[in-house]
């Protein structure tokens, strides 16, 4: 079986498992409040313990310049992760229809009931370009048409989905990110990708350092069972182990959790981008008839100079090169959600 198919099956299995956990173990609203704090606590603890304790202990024997290099690298990773996390949290892709869009849809549905709003020729021209008519006649009409959101009570274009947590409709909605407490859509998907890219790198880097530190410094002086967080907690409460070991074990387990969740999200994105689909579409088995090249799909997420995003957030200077309302390069869908389910 090709690697891509294995990854796809694994990814969809994890997606369904996370949905099941959200329903049974931790409700979405609670996870949305807890997630950002968990992320901030883990990041601050890692940067602090890493640069003050672990890096000097492990690297001093190889020279002070290597200590400084590792410390600077750690703070660079921390700054990139935090910058992009802030962008994922505060850059929103929510959709509010203009009067013209509401008017045009009413005309399409019932011309005799249309109101008297007058569109400018440019406005009408742009809106008329949205290929509702052709798309609604194809087999993909259920998915690839404008519809009315039952919660927001307004019209929304194709690929715009409602989020029950953010309580808004989001353009090209990918998924809701519980670690940032916001929806990932067409505007902030680039920040989510860069955030995951650096987070993955930082997690592996920190995991190797934390494991080496545990083996060199803590293992000879502590019990093997102390690697289990609840044992460490109980020993900490009864004063049988030091507080420092307890924090390190918790951070180590936190790293493992971020590594597993982040890896699946990152694999998901790497599979989605070449297909030009969102996480919802990918996990529902929807395939698009998309005429864009790979580079056009990348620029639709990252903007003109896509590599620049890995240094500084530039969404306001170089916005995504895509029309998230009309989707002129997409002719419809090859395979729909009904066929998958
Ligand atoms: Zn809505
Ligand atoms: Zn959301």
mmCIF file of C-alpha atoms and ligand atoms in Angstrom:
data_model
loop_
_atom_site.group_PDB
_atom_site.id
_atom_site.type_symbol
_atom_site.label_atom_id
_atom_site.label_comp_id
_atom_site.label_asym_id
_atom_site.label_seq_id
_atom_site.Cartn_x
_atom_site.Cartn_y
_atom_site.Cartn_z
ATOM 1 C CA UNK A 1 0.000 0.000 0.000
ATOM 2 C CA UNK A 2 1.517 3.394 -0.932
ATOM 3 C CA UNK A 3 2.725 5.577 1.957
ATOM 4 C CA UNK A 4 0.206 8.321 1.074
ATOM 5 C CA UNK A 5 -2.736 5.886 1.504
ATOM 6 C CA UNK A 6 -1.393 4.658 4.864
ATOM 7 C CA UNK A 7 -1.006 8.258 6.074
ATOM 8 C CA UNK A 8 -4.502 9.127 4.816
ATOM 9 C CA UNK A 9 -6.089 6.165 6.664
ATOM 10 C CA UNK A 10 -4.128 6.992 9.839
ATOM 11 C CA UNK A 11 -5.088 10.663 9.577
ATOM 12 C CA UNK A 12 -8.804 9.949 9.127
ATOM 13 C CA UNK A 13 -8.694 7.459 12.024
ATOM 14 C CA UNK A 14 -7.167 10.110 14.292
ATOM 15 C CA UNK A 15 -9.692 12.702 13.090
ATOM 16 C CA UNK A 16 -12.578 10.413 14.088
ATOM 17 C CA UNK A 17 -10.904 9.481 17.393
ATOM 18 C CA UNK A 18 -10.471 13.182 18.260
ATOM 19 C CA UNK A 19 -14.169 13.805 17.407
ATOM 20 C CA UNK A 20 -15.125 10.905 19.687
ATOM 21 C CA UNK A 21 -12.928 12.264 22.527
ATOM 22 C CA UNK A 22 -14.453 15.731 22.102
ATOM 23 C CA UNK A 23 -17.939 14.251 22.505
ATOM 24 C CA UNK A 24 -17.216 11.936 25.426
ATOM 25 C CA UNK A 25 -14.158 13.062 27.427
ATOM 26 C CA UNK A 26 -13.594 16.799 27.038
ATOM 27 C CA UNK A 27 -16.360 18.999 25.559
ATOM 28 C CA UNK A 28 -15.269 21.495 22.898
ATOM 29 C CA UNK A 29 -16.082 24.618 24.927
ATOM 30 C CA UNK A 30 -13.910 23.432 27.838
ATOM 31 C CA UNK A 31 -11.099 22.338 25.531
ATOM 32 C CA UNK A 32 -11.215 25.747 23.830
ATOM 33 C CA UNK A 33 -10.639 27.518 27.163
ATOM 34 C CA UNK A 34 -8.009 25.073 28.402
ATOM 35 C CA UNK A 35 -6.002 24.679 25.156
ATOM 36 C CA UNK A 36 -4.452 28.195 24.840
ATOM 37 C CA UNK A 37 -3.367 28.187 28.529
ATOM 38 C CA UNK A 38 -1.882 24.710 28.198
ATOM 39 C CA UNK A 39 0.068 25.820 25.137
ATOM 40 C CA UNK A 40 1.354 29.063 26.748
ATOM 41 C CA UNK A 41 2.354 27.268 29.965
ATOM 42 C CA UNK A 42 4.210 24.532 28.059
ATOM 43 C CA UNK A 43 6.029 27.056 25.805
ATOM 44 C CA UNK A 44 7.106 29.376 28.654
ATOM 45 C CA UNK A 45 8.195 26.428 30.852
ATOM 46 C CA UNK A 46 10.168 24.919 27.957
ATOM 47 C CA UNK A 47 11.979 28.148 27.049
ATOM 48 C CA UNK A 48 12.762 28.912 30.696
ATOM 49 C CA UNK A 49 13.873 25.425 31.811
ATOM 50 C CA UNK A 50 15.633 24.812 28.480
ATOM 51 C CA UNK A 51 17.760 27.961 28.378
ATOM 52 C CA UNK A 52 18.466 28.212 32.135
ATOM 53 C CA UNK A 53 18.868 24.602 33.151
ATOM 54 C CA UNK A 54 19.023 21.945 30.460
ATOM 55 C CA UNK A 55 21.186 23.628 27.758
ATOM 56 C CA UNK A 56 23.922 24.870 30.174
ATOM 57 C CA UNK A 57 24.046 21.439 31.887
ATOM 58 C CA UNK A 58 24.338 19.460 28.657
ATOM 59 C CA UNK A 59 26.455 21.800 26.486
ATOM 60 C CA UNK A 60 28.977 23.458 28.871
ATOM 61 C CA UNK A 61 31.428 20.541 28.483
ATOM 62 C CA UNK A 62 31.583 21.282 24.701
ATOM 63 C CA UNK A 63 32.314 25.018 25.085
ATOM 64 C CA UNK A 64 30.468 28.183 26.113
ATOM 65 C CA UNK A 65 29.843 29.280 22.497
ATOM 66 C CA UNK A 66 27.726 26.154 21.896
ATOM 67 C CA UNK A 67 25.703 26.991 25.017
ATOM 68 C CA UNK A 68 24.971 30.503 23.668
ATOM 69 C CA UNK A 69 24.174 29.180 20.157
ATOM 70 C CA UNK A 70 21.647 26.695 21.558
ATOM 71 C CA UNK A 71 20.103 29.334 23.815
ATOM 72 C CA UNK A 72 19.728 31.813 20.916
ATOM 73 C CA UNK A 73 18.256 29.052 18.737
ATOM 74 C CA UNK A 74 15.752 28.147 21.472
ATOM 75 C CA UNK A 75 14.591 31.766 21.803
ATOM 76 C CA UNK A 76 14.329 32.084 17.995
ATOM 77 C CA UNK A 77 12.078 29.002 17.856
ATOM 78 C CA UNK A 78 10.056 30.311 20.834
ATOM 79 C CA UNK A 79 9.590 33.739 19.181
ATOM 80 C CA UNK A 80 8.519 32.254 15.809
ATOM 81 C CA UNK A 81 6.062 29.883 17.494
ATOM 82 C CA UNK A 82 4.582 32.635 19.657
ATOM 83 C CA UNK A 83 4.297 35.160 16.776
ATOM 84 C CA UNK A 84 2.462 32.697 14.565
ATOM 85 C CA UNK A 85 0.311 31.447 17.450
ATOM 86 C CA UNK A 86 -0.831 35.061 18.048
ATOM 87 C CA UNK A 87 -1.665 35.384 14.330
ATOM 88 C CA UNK A 88 -3.646 32.109 14.311
ATOM 89 C CA UNK A 89 -5.544 33.369 17.358
ATOM 90 C CA UNK A 90 -6.286 36.919 16.225
ATOM 91 C CA UNK A 91 -6.361 36.885 12.376
ATOM 92 C CA UNK A 92 -9.910 35.884 11.500
ATOM 93 C CA UNK A 93 -11.356 34.572 8.231
ATOM 94 C CA UNK A 94 -14.992 35.047 9.237
ATOM 95 C CA UNK A 95 -17.474 35.916 6.463
ATOM 96 C CA UNK A 96 -20.118 38.644 6.513
ATOM 97 C CA UNK A 97 -22.093 38.949 3.262
ATOM 98 C CA UNK A 98 -22.424 42.367 1.651
ATOM 99 C CA UNK A 99 -25.849 43.779 0.834
ATOM 100 C CA UNK A 100 -25.087 43.095 -2.826
ATOM 101 C CA UNK A 101 -24.445 39.392 -2.203
ATOM 102 C CA UNK A 102 -27.700 39.020 -0.263
ATOM 103 C CA UNK A 103 -29.548 40.864 -3.031
ATOM 104 C CA UNK A 104 -28.067 38.759 -5.838
ATOM 105 C CA UNK A 105 -28.899 35.485 -4.126
ATOM 106 C CA UNK A 106 -32.484 36.625 -3.550
ATOM 107 C CA UNK A 107 -32.764 37.479 -7.243
ATOM 108 C CA UNK A 108 -31.470 34.018 -8.170
ATOM 109 C CA UNK A 109 -33.937 32.289 -5.854
ATOM 110 C CA UNK A 110 -37.089 34.420 -6.340
ATOM 111 C CA UNK A 111 -36.711 37.373 -8.738
ATOM 112 C CA UNK A 112 -40.175 38.764 -7.924
ATOM 113 C CA UNK A 113 -39.327 39.168 -4.206
ATOM 114 C CA UNK A 114 -36.065 41.021 -4.698
ATOM 115 C CA UNK A 115 -35.555 44.289 -2.827
ATOM 116 C CA UNK A 116 -34.614 47.642 -4.315
ATOM 117 C CA UNK A 117 -30.915 47.665 -3.495
ATOM 118 C CA UNK A 118 -28.995 49.049 -6.497
ATOM 119 C CA UNK A 119 -25.624 47.503 -7.263
ATOM 120 C CA UNK A 120 -22.861 49.349 -9.054
ATOM 121 C CA UNK A 121 -21.904 47.854 -12.473
ATOM 122 C CA UNK A 122 -18.504 46.755 -11.096
ATOM 123 C CA UNK A 123 -20.102 45.094 -8.060
ATOM 124 C CA UNK A 124 -22.642 43.259 -10.189
ATOM 125 C CA UNK A 125 -20.008 42.183 -12.700
ATOM 126 C CA UNK A 126 -17.832 40.697 -9.969
ATOM 127 C CA UNK A 127 -20.701 38.895 -8.330
ATOM 128 C CA UNK A 128 -22.104 37.586 -11.589
ATOM 129 C CA UNK A 129 -18.762 35.857 -12.126
ATOM 130 C CA UNK A 130 -19.501 33.451 -9.272
ATOM 131 C CA UNK A 131 -20.487 30.305 -11.137
ATOM 132 C CA UNK A 132 -23.487 29.342 -8.982
ATOM 133 C CA UNK A 133 -25.645 28.343 -11.923
ATOM 134 C CA UNK A 134 -23.208 25.946 -13.610
ATOM 135 C CA UNK A 135 -22.067 24.459 -10.328
ATOM 136 C CA UNK A 136 -25.565 23.939 -8.990
ATOM 137 C CA UNK A 137 -26.431 21.833 -12.054
ATOM 138 C CA UNK A 138 -23.529 19.447 -11.598
ATOM 139 C CA UNK A 139 -23.548 16.399 -9.348
ATOM 140 C CA UNK A 140 -21.625 18.454 -6.786
ATOM 141 C CA UNK A 141 -24.493 20.887 -6.233
ATOM 142 C CA UNK A 142 -25.079 19.782 -2.654
ATOM 143 C CA UNK A 143 -21.619 20.879 -1.614
ATOM 144 C CA UNK A 144 -20.411 23.449 -4.118
ATOM 145 C CA UNK A 145 -23.134 26.113 -3.989
ATOM 146 C CA UNK A 146 -24.027 29.114 -1.933
ATOM 147 C CA UNK A 147 -26.238 28.235 1.009
ATOM 148 C CA UNK A 148 -27.848 29.851 4.030
ATOM 149 C CA UNK A 149 -26.255 29.340 7.436
ATOM 150 C CA UNK A 150 -28.941 28.234 9.892
ATOM 151 C CA UNK A 151 -27.081 29.766 12.839
ATOM 152 C CA UNK A 152 -25.973 33.128 11.341
ATOM 153 C CA UNK A 153 -29.122 33.385 9.160
ATOM 154 C CA UNK A 154 -27.235 34.755 6.180
ATOM 155 C CA UNK A 155 -25.975 33.507 2.832
ATOM 156 C CA UNK A 156 -22.467 32.121 2.514
ATOM 157 C CA UNK A 157 -20.352 30.944 -0.432
ATOM 158 C CA UNK A 158 -19.104 27.435 -1.148
ATOM 159 C CA UNK A 159 -16.423 26.099 1.220
ATOM 160 C CA UNK A 160 -17.495 28.578 3.919
ATOM 161 C CA UNK A 161 -18.555 26.637 7.020
ATOM 162 C CA UNK A 162 -20.031 27.588 10.360
ATOM 163 C CA UNK A 163 -18.047 27.061 13.572
ATOM 164 C CA UNK A 164 -20.158 26.399 16.649
ATOM 165 C CA UNK A 165 -17.335 27.493 18.953
ATOM 166 C CA UNK A 166 -16.401 30.777 17.181
ATOM 167 C CA UNK A 167 -20.116 31.300 16.369
ATOM 168 C CA UNK A 168 -19.405 32.587 12.876
ATOM 169 C CA UNK A 169 -19.074 31.369 9.289
ATOM 170 C CA UNK A 170 -15.439 30.990 8.211
ATOM 171 C CA UNK A 171 -14.173 31.303 4.616
ATOM 172 C CA UNK A 172 -12.414 28.129 3.428
ATOM 173 C CA UNK A 173 -12.699 26.785 6.976
ATOM 174 C CA UNK A 174 -9.996 24.227 7.669
ATOM 175 C CA UNK A 175 -10.676 23.325 11.294
ATOM 176 C CA UNK A 176 -10.976 24.853 14.766
ATOM 177 C CA UNK A 177 -7.608 25.019 16.556
ATOM 178 C CA UNK A 178 -8.068 24.379 20.280
ATOM 179 C CA UNK A 179 -4.516 25.441 21.148
ATOM 180 C CA UNK A 180 -5.167 28.952 19.802
ATOM 181 C CA UNK A 181 -8.914 29.075 20.467
ATOM 182 C CA UNK A 182 -9.737 30.234 16.919
ATOM 183 C CA UNK A 183 -10.812 28.824 13.569
ATOM 184 C CA UNK A 184 -8.206 28.242 10.868
ATOM 185 C CA UNK A 185 -9.437 29.559 7.525
ATOM 186 C CA UNK A 186 -8.144 31.116 4.323
ATOM 187 C CA UNK A 187 -6.416 34.087 6.028
ATOM 188 C CA UNK A 188 -4.638 32.402 8.931
ATOM 189 C CA UNK A 189 -3.911 28.954 7.460
ATOM 190 C CA UNK A 190 -0.389 30.174 6.579
ATOM 191 C CA UNK A 191 0.278 31.083 10.226
ATOM 192 C CA UNK A 192 -1.042 27.738 11.351
ATOM 193 C CA UNK A 193 1.326 25.976 8.934
ATOM 194 C CA UNK A 194 4.378 28.010 10.053
ATOM 195 C CA UNK A 195 3.344 27.582 13.704
ATOM 196 C CA UNK A 196 3.188 23.795 13.224
ATOM 197 C CA UNK A 197 6.449 23.719 11.245
ATOM 198 C CA UNK A 198 8.429 25.424 14.042
ATOM 199 C CA UNK A 199 6.491 23.614 16.773
ATOM 200 C CA UNK A 200 7.404 20.244 15.294
ATOM 201 C CA UNK A 201 11.059 21.246 15.028
ATOM 202 C CA UNK A 202 11.093 22.686 18.568
ATOM 203 C CA UNK A 203 9.278 19.688 20.058
ATOM 204 C CA UNK A 204 11.733 17.156 18.611
ATOM 205 C CA UNK A 205 14.682 19.375 19.657
ATOM 206 C CA UNK A 206 13.290 19.813 23.197
ATOM 207 C CA UNK A 207 12.297 16.147 23.523
ATOM 208 C CA UNK A 208 15.854 14.986 22.705
ATOM 209 C CA UNK A 209 17.338 17.513 25.177
ATOM 210 C CA UNK A 210 14.851 16.672 27.955
ATOM 211 C CA UNK A 211 15.473 12.917 27.507
ATOM 212 C CA UNK A 212 19.282 13.399 27.535
ATOM 213 C CA UNK A 213 19.027 15.605 30.636
ATOM 214 C CA UNK A 214 16.857 13.037 32.421
ATOM 215 C CA UNK A 215 19.270 10.188 31.597
ATOM 216 C CA UNK A 216 22.415 12.161 32.569
ATOM 217 C CA UNK A 217 21.230 14.166 35.578
ATOM 218 C CA UNK A 218 18.088 12.672 37.096
ATOM 219 C CA UNK A 219 18.010 8.942 36.339
ATOM 220 C CA UNK A 220 20.986 8.045 38.647
ATOM 221 C CA UNK A 221 19.340 9.827 41.625
ATOM 222 C CA UNK A 222 15.667 8.915 41.215
ATOM 223 C CA UNK A 223 13.315 5.966 40.983
ATOM 224 C CA UNK A 224 12.455 4.520 37.524
ATOM 225 C CA UNK A 225 8.759 4.833 38.399
ATOM 226 C CA UNK A 226 9.201 8.595 38.704
ATOM 227 C CA UNK A 227 8.875 8.871 34.947
ATOM 228 C CA UNK A 228 5.118 8.362 35.444
ATOM 229 C CA UNK A 229 3.509 11.773 36.135
ATOM 230 C CA UNK A 230 1.113 10.591 38.866
ATOM 231 C CA UNK A 231 3.962 8.850 40.769
ATOM 232 C CA UNK A 232 6.044 12.055 40.532
ATOM 233 C CA UNK A 233 3.057 14.093 41.726
ATOM 234 C CA UNK A 234 2.435 11.844 44.766
ATOM 235 C CA UNK A 235 6.168 11.766 45.659
ATOM 236 C CA UNK A 236 6.250 15.576 45.309
ATOM 237 C CA UNK A 237 3.245 15.967 47.634
ATOM 238 C CA UNK A 238 4.874 13.740 50.294
ATOM 239 C CA UNK A 239 8.264 15.454 49.870
ATOM 240 C CA UNK A 240 10.031 12.314 48.578
ATOM 241 C CA UNK A 241 11.238 13.956 45.373
ATOM 242 C CA UNK A 242 12.207 17.469 44.417
ATOM 243 C CA UNK A 243 9.855 19.897 42.720
ATOM 244 C CA UNK A 244 12.254 20.408 39.801
ATOM 245 C CA UNK A 245 12.070 16.717 38.767
ATOM 246 C CA UNK A 246 8.264 16.846 38.948
ATOM 247 C CA UNK A 247 8.057 19.844 36.582
ATOM 248 C CA UNK A 248 10.526 18.269 34.159
ATOM 249 C CA UNK A 249 8.558 14.997 33.977
ATOM 250 C CA UNK A 250 5.308 16.881 33.323
ATOM 251 C CA UNK A 251 6.945 19.006 30.617
ATOM 252 C CA UNK A 252 8.425 15.832 29.063
ATOM 253 C CA UNK A 253 4.978 14.183 28.859
ATOM 254 C CA UNK A 254 3.508 17.457 27.543
ATOM 255 C CA UNK A 255 6.147 17.401 24.804
ATOM 256 C CA UNK A 256 5.200 13.861 23.858
ATOM 257 C CA UNK A 257 1.527 14.857 23.600
ATOM 258 C CA UNK A 258 2.320 17.916 21.423
ATOM 259 C CA UNK A 259 4.583 15.748 19.262
ATOM 260 C CA UNK A 260 1.828 13.221 18.474
ATOM 261 C CA UNK A 261 -0.974 15.796 17.933
ATOM 262 C CA UNK A 262 1.307 18.164 15.964
ATOM 263 C CA UNK A 263 2.712 15.385 13.753
ATOM 264 C CA UNK A 264 -0.756 14.279 12.646
ATOM 265 C CA UNK A 265 -1.838 17.884 11.987
ATOM 266 C CA UNK A 266 1.351 18.549 10.021
ATOM 267 C CA UNK A 267 0.967 15.368 7.914
ATOM 268 C CA UNK A 268 -2.651 16.395 7.306
ATOM 269 C CA UNK A 269 -1.542 19.804 5.962
ATOM 270 C CA UNK A 270 1.206 18.280 3.800
ATOM 271 C CA UNK A 271 -1.403 16.019 2.180
ATOM 272 C CA UNK A 272 -4.037 18.777 1.863
ATOM 273 C CA UNK A 273 -1.975 21.526 0.205
ATOM 274 C CA UNK A 274 -1.102 19.672 -3.054
ATOM 275 C CA UNK A 275 -4.791 18.650 -3.373
ATOM 276 C CA UNK A 276 -5.953 22.237 -2.706
ATOM 277 C CA UNK A 277 -8.518 21.049 -0.134
ATOM 278 C CA UNK A 278 -9.322 21.989 3.461
ATOM 279 C CA UNK A 279 -9.098 19.573 6.430
ATOM 280 C CA UNK A 280 -12.877 19.168 6.385
ATOM 281 C CA UNK A 281 -12.818 18.246 2.674
ATOM 282 C CA UNK A 282 -9.797 15.997 3.088
ATOM 283 C CA UNK A 283 -11.310 14.083 5.990
ATOM 284 C CA UNK A 284 -14.666 13.788 4.194
ATOM 285 C CA UNK A 285 -13.018 12.402 1.050
ATOM 286 C CA UNK A 286 -13.995 15.382 -1.143
ATOM 287 C CA UNK A 287 -11.839 15.820 -4.265
ATOM 288 C CA UNK A 288 -11.980 19.078 -6.236
ATOM 289 C CA UNK A 289 -11.766 19.748 -9.951
ATOM 290 C CA UNK A 290 -9.069 22.350 -9.487
ATOM 291 C CA UNK A 291 -7.089 23.795 -12.425
ATOM 292 C CA UNK A 292 -4.379 25.458 -10.273
ATOM 293 C CA UNK A 293 -0.728 24.402 -10.335
ATOM 294 C CA UNK A 294 1.030 23.383 -7.108
ATOM 295 C CA UNK A 295 2.717 26.807 -6.853
ATOM 296 C CA UNK A 296 -0.650 28.562 -7.289
ATOM 297 C CA UNK A 297 -2.092 26.425 -4.488
ATOM 298 C CA UNK A 298 0.868 27.361 -2.267
ATOM 299 C CA UNK A 299 0.455 31.086 -3.062
ATOM 300 C CA UNK A 300 -3.284 30.775 -2.370
ATOM 301 C CA UNK A 301 -2.272 30.075 1.232
ATOM 302 C CA UNK A 302 1.005 31.937 1.751
ATOM 303 C CA UNK A 303 0.734 34.892 -0.649
ATOM 304 C CA UNK A 304 3.317 36.096 -3.188
ATOM 305 C CA UNK A 305 6.639 35.566 -1.374
ATOM 306 C CA UNK A 306 5.659 32.416 0.503
ATOM 307 C CA UNK A 307 9.088 31.749 2.086
ATOM 308 C CA UNK A 308 9.007 35.162 3.801
ATOM 309 C CA UNK A 309 6.263 33.853 6.101
ATOM 310 C CA UNK A 310 8.820 31.606 7.774
ATOM 311 C CA UNK A 311 10.658 34.721 9.026
ATOM 312 C CA UNK A 312 7.914 37.243 9.789
ATOM 313 C CA UNK A 313 4.108 37.265 9.520
ATOM 314 C CA UNK A 314 3.322 39.145 6.271
ATOM 315 C CA UNK A 315 -0.375 38.412 5.711
ATOM 316 C CA UNK A 316 -1.217 42.141 5.688
ATOM 317 C CA UNK A 317 1.389 42.998 2.973
ATOM 318 C CA UNK A 318 1.124 39.873 0.811
ATOM 319 C CA UNK A 319 -2.410 38.463 1.227
ATOM 320 C CA UNK A 320 -3.370 34.981 -0.043
ATOM 321 C CA UNK A 321 -3.666 34.965 -3.871
ATOM 322 C CA UNK A 322 -7.118 33.411 -4.021
ATOM 323 C CA UNK A 323 -10.746 34.445 -4.366
ATOM 324 C CA UNK A 324 -12.299 32.729 -1.321
ATOM 325 C CA UNK A 325 -15.851 33.652 -2.346
ATOM 326 C CA UNK A 326 -16.109 32.805 -6.064
ATOM 327 C CA UNK A 327 -13.378 30.139 -6.446
ATOM 328 C CA UNK A 328 -12.975 30.801 -10.204
ATOM 329 C CA UNK A 329 -10.343 28.048 -10.708
ATOM 330 C CA UNK A 330 -12.538 25.302 -9.231
ATOM 331 C CA UNK A 331 -15.055 23.781 -11.646
ATOM 332 C CA UNK A 332 -16.776 21.578 -9.072
ATOM 333 C CA UNK A 333 -15.996 18.394 -7.185
ATOM 334 C CA UNK A 334 -14.810 15.073 -8.566
ATOM 335 C CA UNK A 335 -15.887 13.066 -5.562
ATOM 336 C CA UNK A 336 -18.374 14.216 -2.951
ATOM 337 C CA UNK A 337 -18.945 13.596 0.745
ATOM 338 C CA UNK A 338 -21.962 11.357 0.058
ATOM 339 C CA UNK A 339 -19.841 8.888 -1.875
ATOM 340 C CA UNK A 340 -17.323 8.721 0.969
ATOM 341 C CA UNK A 341 -19.805 8.241 3.810
HETATM 342 ZN ZN1 LIG B 1 -22.738 30.696 10.279
HETATM 343 ZN ZN1 LIG B 2 -13.915 28.023 15.346
#
